[in-house]
Coordinates of C-alpha atoms in Angstrom, one line a residue:
V1 CA 63.8 29.5 -21.6
M2 CA 62.6 33.2 -21.9
P3 CA 61.5 34.3 -18.5
F4 CA 58.6 36.3 -19.8
D5 CA 55.4 36.1 -21.7
L6 CA 56.4 36.8 -25.7
S7 CA 53.0 37.5 -26.3
R8 CA 52.6 40.3 -23.4
T9 CA 55.6 42.3 -24.0
T10 CA 57.4 43.8 -27.0
H11 CA 60.8 43.7 -28.2
V12 CA 62.7 46.1 -30.4
F13 CA 66.5 45.7 -31.4
D14 CA 67.4 48.8 -33.3
D15 CA 70.6 49.0 -35.4
Q16 CA 72.6 52.1 -34.4
A17 CA 75.6 53.7 -36.0
D18 CA 77.8 52.6 -33.1
G19 CA 76.1 49.3 -32.0
G20 CA 72.4 48.8 -31.1
L21 CA 69.6 49.2 -28.4
Q22 CA 67.5 46.3 -27.1
T23 CA 64.1 47.2 -25.7
I24 CA 61.9 45.2 -24.1
T25 CA 58.7 46.5 -22.8
A26 CA 55.4 45.4 -21.1
N27 CA 52.3 45.6 -23.4
D28 CA 50.4 46.7 -20.1
P29 CA 52.0 49.2 -18.3
S30 CA 50.3 47.9 -15.0
D31 CA 51.8 44.3 -15.6
T32 CA 54.1 44.6 -12.8
A33 CA 55.3 40.7 -13.0
Q34 CA 56.3 40.8 -16.8
I35 CA 58.2 44.3 -16.5
Y36 CA 60.0 43.2 -13.1
L37 CA 61.2 40.0 -15.3
I38 CA 61.8 41.9 -18.2
R39 CA 64.2 44.5 -15.9
D40 CA 65.6 41.1 -14.6
H41 CA 66.4 39.5 -17.8
L42 CA 68.3 42.1 -19.5
A43 CA 70.6 43.0 -16.3
D44 CA 71.3 39.3 -16.7
L45 CA 72.3 39.7 -20.1
A46 CA 74.6 42.8 -19.6
N47 CA 76.6 41.0 -16.9
R48 CA 76.5 37.9 -19.0
F49 CA 77.7 39.7 -21.8
A50 CA 80.4 42.0 -20.0
R51 CA 82.1 38.7 -19.1
G52 CA 82.0 37.5 -22.8
N53 CA 79.2 34.8 -21.5
F54 CA 76.7 34.1 -24.7
A55 CA 76.3 30.7 -23.7
D56 CA 72.2 31.6 -23.5
Q57 CA 72.2 32.9 -27.1
A58 CA 74.1 30.1 -28.5
W59 CA 71.8 27.4 -26.7
L60 CA 68.7 29.3 -27.7
H61 CA 69.5 30.4 -31.2
G62 CA 72.3 28.2 -32.2
M63 CA 76.0 28.6 -32.2
D64 CA 76.0 29.8 -35.6
M65 CA 73.8 32.6 -34.8
P66 CA 75.2 35.6 -36.6
G67 CA 77.8 37.9 -35.0
L68 CA 77.8 35.7 -31.7
A69 CA 81.2 34.4 -32.5
E70 CA 82.5 37.7 -33.2
L71 CA 80.7 39.2 -29.8
S72 CA 82.4 36.4 -27.6
A73 CA 85.8 36.9 -29.0
G74 CA 85.6 40.6 -29.1
Y75 CA 83.4 41.1 -25.6
K76 CA 86.0 43.3 -24.2
K77 CA 85.5 45.7 -27.0
L78 CA 81.7 45.8 -26.3
K79 CA 79.9 48.9 -24.1
L80 CA 76.8 47.6 -22.4
T81 CA 74.5 50.4 -20.8
Y82 CA 71.5 49.0 -19.0
Q83 CA 68.7 51.5 -18.4
V84 CA 65.1 50.7 -16.6
L85 CA 62.2 52.3 -18.4
A86 CA 58.7 52.9 -16.9
N87 CA 57.6 49.6 -18.3
G88 CA 60.5 47.3 -19.1
A89 CA 63.8 48.0 -19.6
S90 CA 66.7 48.7 -22.5
L91 CA 70.4 47.0 -23.1
K92 CA 72.6 49.1 -25.0
L93 CA 75.6 47.4 -27.3
T94 CA 77.9 49.7 -28.5
S95 CA 81.6 49.6 -29.4
D96 CA 84.4 51.9 -30.9
D97 CA 85.3 48.9 -33.1
P98 CA 83.5 48.7 -36.5
A99 CA 84.2 45.0 -36.9
I100 CA 82.2 44.6 -33.5
V101 CA 79.8 47.2 -34.4
I102 CA 79.0 44.9 -37.5
A103 CA 78.8 41.7 -35.3
I104 CA 76.2 43.5 -33.4
H105 CA 73.9 44.6 -36.4
K106 CA 74.3 41.0 -37.4
Y107 CA 73.1 39.6 -33.7
F108 CA 70.3 42.5 -34.1
A109 CA 69.2 41.2 -37.4
A110 CA 69.0 37.4 -36.8
Q111 CA 67.1 38.4 -33.3
R112 CA 64.4 40.5 -35.3
S113 CA 64.1 37.4 -37.8
D114 CA 64.0 34.7 -34.8
H115 CA 61.3 37.0 -33.0
A116 CA 59.1 37.3 -36.1
A117 CA 59.1 33.5 -36.7
H118 CA 59.2 31.9 -33.3
G119 CA 57.4 34.6 -31.5
A120 CA 53.9 33.0 -31.8
M121 CA 55.6 29.4 -30.6
H122 CA 57.4 30.7 -27.3
H123 CA 54.8 30.7 -25.0
H124 CA 55.0 28.5 -22.0

């Protein structure tokens, strides 16, 4: 399901006061294939989230993934900022609504624990 190789990329989910910042970078700056896949994936996520489409996250992590229901319901209050980085990309999720900010933090925490638990098993 992940379009890139988790062993060749680094995923960071940073909580911020108004939401959070997801950053994915290739471990090797010359690995242009992974960098392209990362950018494509995060740009796609930004487009989906902007439309309130969290189906992939639900399918990957389960519908009961913390934060997902709130983000799906309140997606119009979600601000998404996609940014290209030298060796990858980032997607910032922010909101003026404290409930959505809490949902982002829950979602990020779940992502962090999922990546820690399954990172080694996701090689396709």
